[in-house]
Rosetta silent file (secondary structure, phi, psi, omega in degrees, C-alpha in Angstrom):
SEQUENCE: MVSASVTVPSGAAALRGDLEIPAGARGVVLFAHGSGSSRLSPRNRAVAGVLRRAGFGTLLLDLLTAAEEDAATGRHRFDIGLLAGRLAHAVDWLEVRPDAADLPVGLFGASTGAAAALVAATERPRRVSTVVSRGGRPDLAGDALGLVACPVLLVVGGADPEVLDLNRRAARRLSAPHRLDVVPGATHLFGEPGALERVAELAAGWFGEHLG
SCORE:     score description
SCORE:     0.000 S_00000001
   1 L     0.000  112.065 -171.821   35.717    5.608   -9.686 S_00000001
   2 E  -108.377  135.650  168.492   32.735    4.857  -11.913 S_00000001
   3 E  -140.608  103.975  179.027   31.652    7.755  -14.188 S_00000001
   4 E  -156.903  142.627  178.222   29.687    6.984  -16.961 S_00000001
   5 E   -80.296  147.734 -173.300   26.548    8.072  -18.866 S_00000001
   6 E  -136.596  173.196 -172.080   24.076    5.335  -18.990 S_00000001
   7 E  -131.698  131.543 -173.452   20.757    4.065  -20.654 S_00000001
   8 E  -104.447   75.322 -170.879   18.263    2.730  -18.202 S_00000001
   9 E   -60.051  130.900  174.255   15.609    0.271  -19.535 S_00000001
  10 E  -143.563   87.012 -172.598   12.066    0.690  -18.421 S_00000001
  11 L    71.182 -132.482  171.847    9.650   -1.183  -20.433 S_00000001
  12 L   -66.324  -26.518 -155.702    9.592    0.175  -23.991 S_00000001
  13 E   -91.105  154.191  155.016   11.394    3.447  -22.886 S_00000001
  14 E  -106.827  123.633  173.903   15.141    4.054  -22.584 S_00000001
  15 E   -81.156  127.545  159.536   16.042    6.373  -19.920 S_00000001
  16 E   -90.615  151.765  178.428   19.097    8.411  -19.960 S_00000001
  17 E  -141.391  176.138  171.402   21.225    8.743  -16.938 S_00000001
  18 E  -137.568  127.680 -178.665   24.646    9.827  -15.580 S_00000001
  19 E  -117.509  133.499  171.328   25.769    7.484  -12.907 S_00000001
  20 E  -136.120  142.318  174.889   29.011    8.253  -10.721 S_00000001
  21 E  -144.161  106.702  177.970   30.311    6.183   -7.532 S_00000001
  22 L   -59.599  169.184 -179.256   33.260    7.191   -5.939 S_00000001
  23 L   -77.634  144.181 -175.762   35.674    4.362   -4.579 S_00000001
  24 L    81.494    6.417 -172.669   34.441    3.008   -1.464 S_00000001
  25 L   -32.941  133.334  179.596   30.994    4.253   -1.882 S_00000001
  26 L   -84.243   -7.627 -167.725   28.676    3.822    1.305 S_00000001
  27 E   173.799  171.401  154.218   25.500    3.660   -0.934 S_00000001
  28 E  -120.511  139.186  172.902   23.915    5.164   -3.985 S_00000001
  29 E  -110.063  147.077 -172.005   21.428    7.637   -4.218 S_00000001
  30 E  -110.685  121.544  176.922   18.948    7.823   -7.140 S_00000001
  31 E   -86.773  121.015  166.770   17.480   11.183   -8.198 S_00000001
  32 E   -91.673  101.969 -172.878   13.990   11.777   -9.105 S_00000001
  33 L   -83.290  169.956  167.076   13.473   15.331  -10.576 S_00000001
  34 L   -79.637  172.588 -176.117   10.539   17.385  -10.737 S_00000001
  35 L   -53.233  119.662 -176.131    7.992   18.189  -13.448 S_00000001
  36 L    82.455   21.220 -168.394    9.544   20.143  -16.507 S_00000001
  37 L  -127.612  176.138  172.033   13.120   19.426  -15.109 S_00000001
  38 L  -148.594 -166.194 -175.760   15.863   16.638  -15.832 S_00000001
  39 L   -77.546  -19.692  176.643   18.749   14.946  -14.938 S_00000001
  40 L   -90.872   28.001  155.898   20.709   18.192  -15.948 S_00000001
  41 L   -29.175  122.245 -173.889   19.171   19.961  -13.208 S_00000001
  42 H   -84.127  -35.632  169.583   21.511   22.541  -11.709 S_00000001
  43 H   -72.773  -24.695  167.778   20.255   22.042   -8.432 S_00000001
  44 H   -72.340  -52.951  167.072   20.069   18.384   -8.292 S_00000001
  45 H   -51.508  -39.874  178.012   23.654   18.262   -9.551 S_00000001
  46 H   -69.930  -27.580 -174.555   24.929   20.540   -6.992 S_00000001
  47 H   -82.388  -19.815  175.229   23.304   18.392   -4.181 S_00000001
  48 H   -57.015  -47.786 -174.986   24.689   15.310   -6.238 S_00000001
  49 H   -64.394  -51.786  176.313   28.183   16.754   -5.908 S_00000001
  50 H   -52.830  -63.870  168.063   27.831   17.305   -2.100 S_00000001
  51 H   -35.692  -48.397 -176.549   26.859   13.530   -1.774 S_00000001
  52 H   -66.325  -32.442 -174.234   29.396   12.167   -3.777 S_00000001
  53 H   -67.877  -30.159  179.172   32.093   14.185   -1.603 S_00000001
  54 L   -80.002   -0.807 -179.665   30.324   12.618    1.460 S_00000001
  55 L    96.584   11.931 -164.181   30.881    9.090   -0.069 S_00000001
  56 E  -109.516  136.047  163.163   27.651    8.329   -1.786 S_00000001
  57 E   -85.316  177.274 -162.671   27.186    7.472   -5.511 S_00000001
  58 E  -141.296  159.837  170.741   24.502    9.336   -7.417 S_00000001
  59 E  -140.353   89.303  172.320   22.365    8.328  -10.477 S_00000001
  60 E   -91.282  123.553 -169.315   20.783   11.514  -11.889 S_00000001
  61 E  -141.064  140.170 -169.806   18.170   10.241  -14.481 S_00000001
  62 L   -92.111  139.649  178.942   15.778   11.368  -16.822 S_00000001
  63 L   -82.955  -26.054  176.368   12.296    9.584  -16.055 S_00000001
  64 L  -123.024  156.180  172.403   10.546   10.453  -19.417 S_00000001
  65 L   -68.417  179.035  175.641   11.974   10.214  -22.878 S_00000001
  66 H   -68.901  -42.159  166.144   12.392   13.300  -25.101 S_00000001
  67 H   -34.465  -61.994  178.072    9.308   12.190  -26.819 S_00000001
  68 H   -65.868  -38.778  177.107    7.281   12.365  -23.664 S_00000001
  69 H   -63.852  -32.390  172.536    8.531   15.332  -22.636 S_00000001
  70 L   -89.022   14.216  170.261    7.635   17.213  -25.669 S_00000001
  71 L   -50.631  111.178 -171.859    4.252   15.847  -25.432 S_00000001
  72 L   -33.366  -53.949 -161.853    1.601   18.531  -25.974 S_00000001
  73 L   -77.029  -25.544 -170.077   -0.696   17.856  -22.946 S_00000001
  74 L    72.579   -1.507 -175.564    2.387   17.401  -20.590 S_00000001
  75 H   -52.078  -25.283  178.187    0.336   14.551  -18.981 S_00000001
  76 H   -61.821  -47.394 -171.453    3.551   12.499  -18.406 S_00000001
  77 H   -61.724  -21.700 -179.204    5.002   14.876  -16.301 S_00000001
  78 H  -114.869   12.170  170.827    2.297   14.448  -13.500 S_00000001
  79 L   -69.578   78.113 -179.780    1.720   10.646  -13.909 S_00000001
  80 H   -58.328  -28.642  174.300    3.082    9.501  -10.768 S_00000001
  81 H   -59.579  -53.198 -177.892    2.479    5.886  -11.353 S_00000001
  82 H   -54.429  -67.206 -170.674    4.575    6.091  -14.562 S_00000001
  83 H   -37.621  -62.349 -176.527    7.261    8.033  -12.640 S_00000001
  84 H   -57.886  -50.082  179.087    7.423    5.690   -9.752 S_00000001
  85 H   -57.954  -23.663 -177.318    7.533    2.587  -11.824 S_00000001
  86 H   -88.990  -11.067  179.133   10.383    3.767  -13.926 S_00000001
  87 H   -82.237  -39.118  168.343   12.126    4.647  -10.657 S_00000001
  88 H   -53.412  -52.044  162.558   11.562    1.046   -9.366 S_00000001
  89 H   -39.240  -55.937 -164.943   13.164    0.049  -12.728 S_00000001
  90 H   -76.375  -28.360  156.110   16.117    1.902  -12.230 S_00000001
  91 H   -44.667  -69.166 -157.340   16.293    0.109   -8.477 S_00000001
  92 H   -49.213  -48.771  176.167   16.306   -3.142  -10.444 S_00000001
  93 H   -35.126  -52.135 -177.514   18.931   -1.741  -12.801 S_00000001
  94 H   -74.224  -34.465  172.284   21.201   -1.083  -10.181 S_00000001
  95 H   -54.277  -17.757 -174.976   21.011   -4.443   -8.455 S_00000001
  96 L  -109.289   14.175  178.569   22.215   -6.166  -11.373 S_00000001
  97 L   -99.211  127.479 -176.189   25.195   -3.875  -11.966 S_00000001
  98 L   -69.667    6.431  166.844   28.426   -5.493  -10.308 S_00000001
  99 L   -86.520  -32.483 -175.910   29.451   -1.921   -9.511 S_00000001
 100 L  -124.001   16.475 -176.657   26.353   -1.087   -7.500 S_00000001
 101 L   -69.957  -24.897 -169.360   24.728   -4.418   -6.546 S_00000001
 102 L   -97.864  -10.130 -178.612   26.010   -4.425   -3.048 S_00000001
 103 L   -81.887  123.476  179.601   25.341   -0.890   -2.525 S_00000001
 104 L   -55.941  142.918  169.797   22.057    0.135   -0.340 S_00000001
 105 E   -95.618  126.469 -178.146   19.943    2.467   -2.207 S_00000001
 106 E  -114.078  148.165  165.297   18.533    6.046   -1.304 S_00000001
 107 E  -110.868  139.509 -179.261   15.965    8.259   -3.260 S_00000001
 108 E  -127.464  117.689  179.878   16.099   11.895   -3.616 S_00000001
 109 E  -131.784  141.713  177.242   13.091   13.528   -5.198 S_00000001
 110 E  -114.572  146.834  167.625   12.278   17.088   -5.829 S_00000001
 111 E    67.576 -124.206 -172.505    8.746   18.387   -6.657 S_00000001
 112 H   -76.630  -31.988 -170.963    6.374   15.809   -8.181 S_00000001
 113 H   -60.742  -34.503 -174.725    9.712   13.467   -8.276 S_00000001
 114 H   -59.505  -50.031  172.878    9.439   13.350   -4.373 S_00000001
 115 H   -47.579  -54.136  177.755    5.836   11.521   -4.797 S_00000001
 116 H   -58.338  -32.406 -176.603    7.136    9.214   -7.171 S_00000001
 117 H   -80.370  -24.051 -175.600   10.101    8.314   -5.154 S_00000001
 118 H   -64.123  -52.596  172.981    7.834    7.829   -2.161 S_00000001
 119 H   -55.369  -57.715  166.571    5.594    5.394   -4.323 S_00000001
 120 H   -30.437  -51.707 -167.693    8.875    3.667   -5.416 S_00000001
 121 H   -56.281  -34.347 -165.273    9.917    3.116   -1.847 S_00000001
 122 H   -83.539  -31.628 -173.920    6.682    1.127   -1.302 S_00000001
 123 H   -77.198  -23.036  179.326    7.275   -1.016   -4.645 S_00000001
 124 L  -128.644   63.444 -164.898   10.785   -1.792   -3.641 S_00000001
 125 L   -72.859  -10.959 -178.803   10.913   -1.984    0.185 S_00000001
 126 L   -90.702  -18.466 -177.621   13.613   -4.186    0.414 S_00000001
 127 L  -113.799  -30.013  165.432   16.309   -2.396   -1.752 S_00000001
 128 E   -83.189  116.878 -175.899   15.340    1.366   -0.825 S_00000001
 129 E   -47.503  -65.855 -171.502   16.691    2.620    2.353 S_00000001
 130 E  -163.512  152.068 -171.842   15.440    5.814    2.900 S_00000001
 131 E  -114.302  122.445 -179.246   13.829    8.598    0.904 S_00000001
 132 E  -116.935  122.961 -179.908   14.858   12.501    0.903 S_00000001
 133 E  -117.951  126.246 -178.771   12.458   14.976   -0.528 S_00000001
 134 E   -89.877  110.039 -174.152   13.388   18.568   -1.727 S_00000001
 135 E    32.153   55.808 -172.666   10.560   20.960   -1.881 S_00000001
 136 E  -104.848  170.633 -170.785    8.544   18.181   -2.808 S_00000001
 137 L  -117.250   59.660 -171.356    4.974   17.190   -3.287 S_00000001
 138 H   -43.082  -40.211 -166.225    4.537   14.184   -0.892 S_00000001
 139 H   -53.407  -43.206  170.250    0.923   14.560   -0.840 S_00000001
 140 H   -34.149  -35.553  168.324    0.857   13.368   -4.514 S_00000001
 141 H   -46.747  -40.515 -172.529    1.679    9.856   -3.208 S_00000001
 142 H    83.461 -147.503  175.435   -1.665    9.407   -1.964 S_00000001
 143 H   -75.179   -0.545  167.342   -2.651    6.385    0.079 S_00000001
 144 H   -65.975  -16.778 -179.877    1.022    5.199   -0.500 S_00000001
 145 H   -58.413  -36.359 -169.517    2.106    7.457    2.138 S_00000001
 146 H   -81.350   -4.123  173.888    0.944    5.190    4.848 S_00000001
 147 H  -101.233   -5.592  178.723    2.891    2.146    3.194 S_00000001
 148 L   -65.582  139.765  178.686    6.378    3.724    3.355 S_00000001
 149 L  -109.989  -25.519 -152.334    8.553    1.594    5.582 S_00000001
 150 L  -101.334  144.734  177.068   11.923    3.414    5.050 S_00000001
 151 L   -55.751  139.131 -179.888   12.737    6.698    7.038 S_00000001
 152 E  -126.209  131.070  174.842   11.794    9.778    5.075 S_00000001
 153 E  -107.065  128.214  167.035   13.419   13.368    5.511 S_00000001
 154 E   -90.849  113.483  159.516   11.112   16.414    4.183 S_00000001
 155 E  -109.459  139.822  173.314   12.897   19.457    3.351 S_00000001
 156 E  -145.909  158.507 -168.337   10.926   22.662    2.440 S_00000001
 157 E   -84.004  134.881 -176.968   11.764   26.150    2.193 S_00000001
 158 L   -68.581  -19.418  166.785    9.923   28.504    4.913 S_00000001
 159 L   -93.500   31.601 -169.331    9.034   30.931    2.328 S_00000001
 160 L  -122.792   72.940  174.657    7.249   28.074    0.188 S_00000001
 161 H   -62.837  -32.346 -173.087    3.816   28.232    2.511 S_00000001
 162 H   -73.086  -43.536  179.032    1.733   26.334    0.202 S_00000001
 163 H   -77.128  -21.773  166.776    4.061   23.370   -0.154 S_00000001
 164 H   -82.752  -19.608  167.660    4.878   23.449    3.703 S_00000001
 165 H   -76.939  -33.959  179.957    1.400   23.083    4.356 S_00000001
 166 H   -89.761  -14.466  176.458    1.129   20.050    2.124 S_00000001
 167 H   -89.439  -30.840 -177.365    4.259   18.521    3.271 S_00000001
 168 H   -69.767  -31.222  177.772    3.171   18.872    6.971 S_00000001
 169 H   -59.441  -42.631 -172.270   -0.192   17.187    5.836 S_00000001
 170 H   -75.859  -32.693  166.247    1.380   14.456    4.275 S_00000001
 171 H   -43.475  -50.882 -172.964    3.987   13.951    7.408 S_00000001
 172 H   -56.722  -28.072 -171.749    0.988   13.124    9.440 S_00000001
 173 H   -81.471  -21.570 -174.561   -0.045   10.432    6.852 S_00000001
 174 L   -85.976  118.660  179.443    3.411    8.745    7.297 S_00000001
 175 L  -101.205   10.741  169.201    3.703    6.081    9.708 S_00000001
 176 L   -76.980  157.379  178.328    7.669    5.304    8.717 S_00000001
 177 L   -58.505  126.753 -178.713   10.122    7.187   10.823 S_00000001
 178 E  -146.591  167.681  176.831   10.333   11.080    9.314 S_00000001
 179 E  -152.697  161.323  177.240   11.363   14.198   10.179 S_00000001
 180 E  -137.351  132.882 -179.472   10.413   17.818    8.149 S_00000001
 181 E  -134.968  136.836  179.466   12.883   20.325    8.170 S_00000001
 182 E   -99.340  132.426  173.116   12.412   23.811    7.237 S_00000001
 183 E   -87.710  119.567  166.705   14.904   26.039    5.514 S_00000001
 184 L   -61.114  120.980  173.444   14.375   29.606    6.779 S_00000001
 185 L    93.760  -11.260 -170.375   13.686   32.204    4.190 S_00000001
 186 L   -77.334  142.949  163.846   13.933   29.545    1.025 S_00000001
 187 L   -84.689 -176.055  170.359   11.663   29.784   -1.731 S_00000001
 188 L   -52.192  -40.359 -168.555   10.553   26.732   -3.758 S_00000001
 189 L   -85.925  -10.926 -167.085   13.826   26.676   -5.818 S_00000001
 190 L    53.385   41.010  172.164   16.255   27.211   -2.731 S_00000001
 191 L   -68.277  -20.432 -162.485   17.559   30.120   -4.827 S_00000001
 192 L   -85.591  168.083 -173.909   18.496   32.461   -1.899 S_00000001
 193 L   -85.025  114.804  171.009   21.869   32.379   -0.890 S_00000001
 194 L   109.455   -4.071 -174.376   23.067   29.412    1.162 S_00000001
 195 H   -65.981  -68.900 -176.117   19.601   27.670    0.826 S_00000001
 196 H   -59.551  -19.046  159.376   20.394   25.029   -1.453 S_00000001
 197 H   -62.537  -54.177  179.173   23.675   24.266    0.524 S_00000001
 198 H   -57.040  -37.143  174.328   21.629   23.684    3.569 S_00000001
 199 H   -62.754  -45.552  165.628   19.588   21.125    1.688 S_00000001
 200 H   -41.251  -57.566 -171.406   22.672   19.378    0.725 S_00000001
 201 H   -77.118  -22.361  160.905   24.108   19.358    3.869 S_00000001
 202 H   -65.222  -43.694  164.691   20.695   17.932    5.539 S_00000001
 203 H   -23.171  -75.521  176.338   20.717   15.653    2.733 S_00000001
 204 H   -50.120  -52.719 -177.184   24.172   14.195    3.258 S_00000001
 205 H   -55.653  -50.205  175.651   23.478   13.997    7.051 S_00000001
 206 H   -62.970  -39.459 -174.031   20.252   12.003    6.687 S_00000001
 207 H   -83.438  -18.881  169.436   21.707    9.573    4.139 S_00000001
 208 H   -76.930  -28.863  177.989   24.781    9.226    6.319 S_00000001
 209 H   -72.552  -53.150 -165.712   22.671    8.404    9.131 S_00000001
 210 H  -101.791   -2.899 -177.500   20.043    6.004    7.265 S_00000001
 211 L  -134.178  127.164  167.182   21.990    4.465    4.180 S_00000001
 212 L    95.615    0.000    0.000   24.981    2.068    4.347 S_00000001
């Protein structure tokens, strides 16, 4: 079992992360949080715990430095190209770690992090096996949607109509195998009873099928 606070280099930035890999892991899932969130997101950490119990390693990563998060304009939070590049660097970082080098990699993105995950999948097609989006904005991936080669799962709350519509439109632009799952009654943050547990169940099933 690996459990460590880590620093992932990305150009001049040093990104803080939490890496946990259970013994006999089937793969490792790299989390991309949404704007205004961090590796400490209770929702992503809850999903990560379920994935570890299902036999997957997890890397929860801050895609921005503290200074970038504090920038007055907040422009970095919506810079999909920057976020995707840093995810790609994290994929590279996993590849050179002895405890993760042989493990297939999946990406789990929330909100804007979903768009970054999809773009990163096009930048590292050999290493990224699949992408899962939770309440994501895949539409922000733009033309990269048509270039994604790995299977994609989009999970959206049924009571989040605007994001649901954006996901349906994005799904039509995906040429890779994909599925859109709607969690009935769930709003954007999946705070309703049982909603986040359903997200974790869907993600674990998808990674079980497409990762490893």
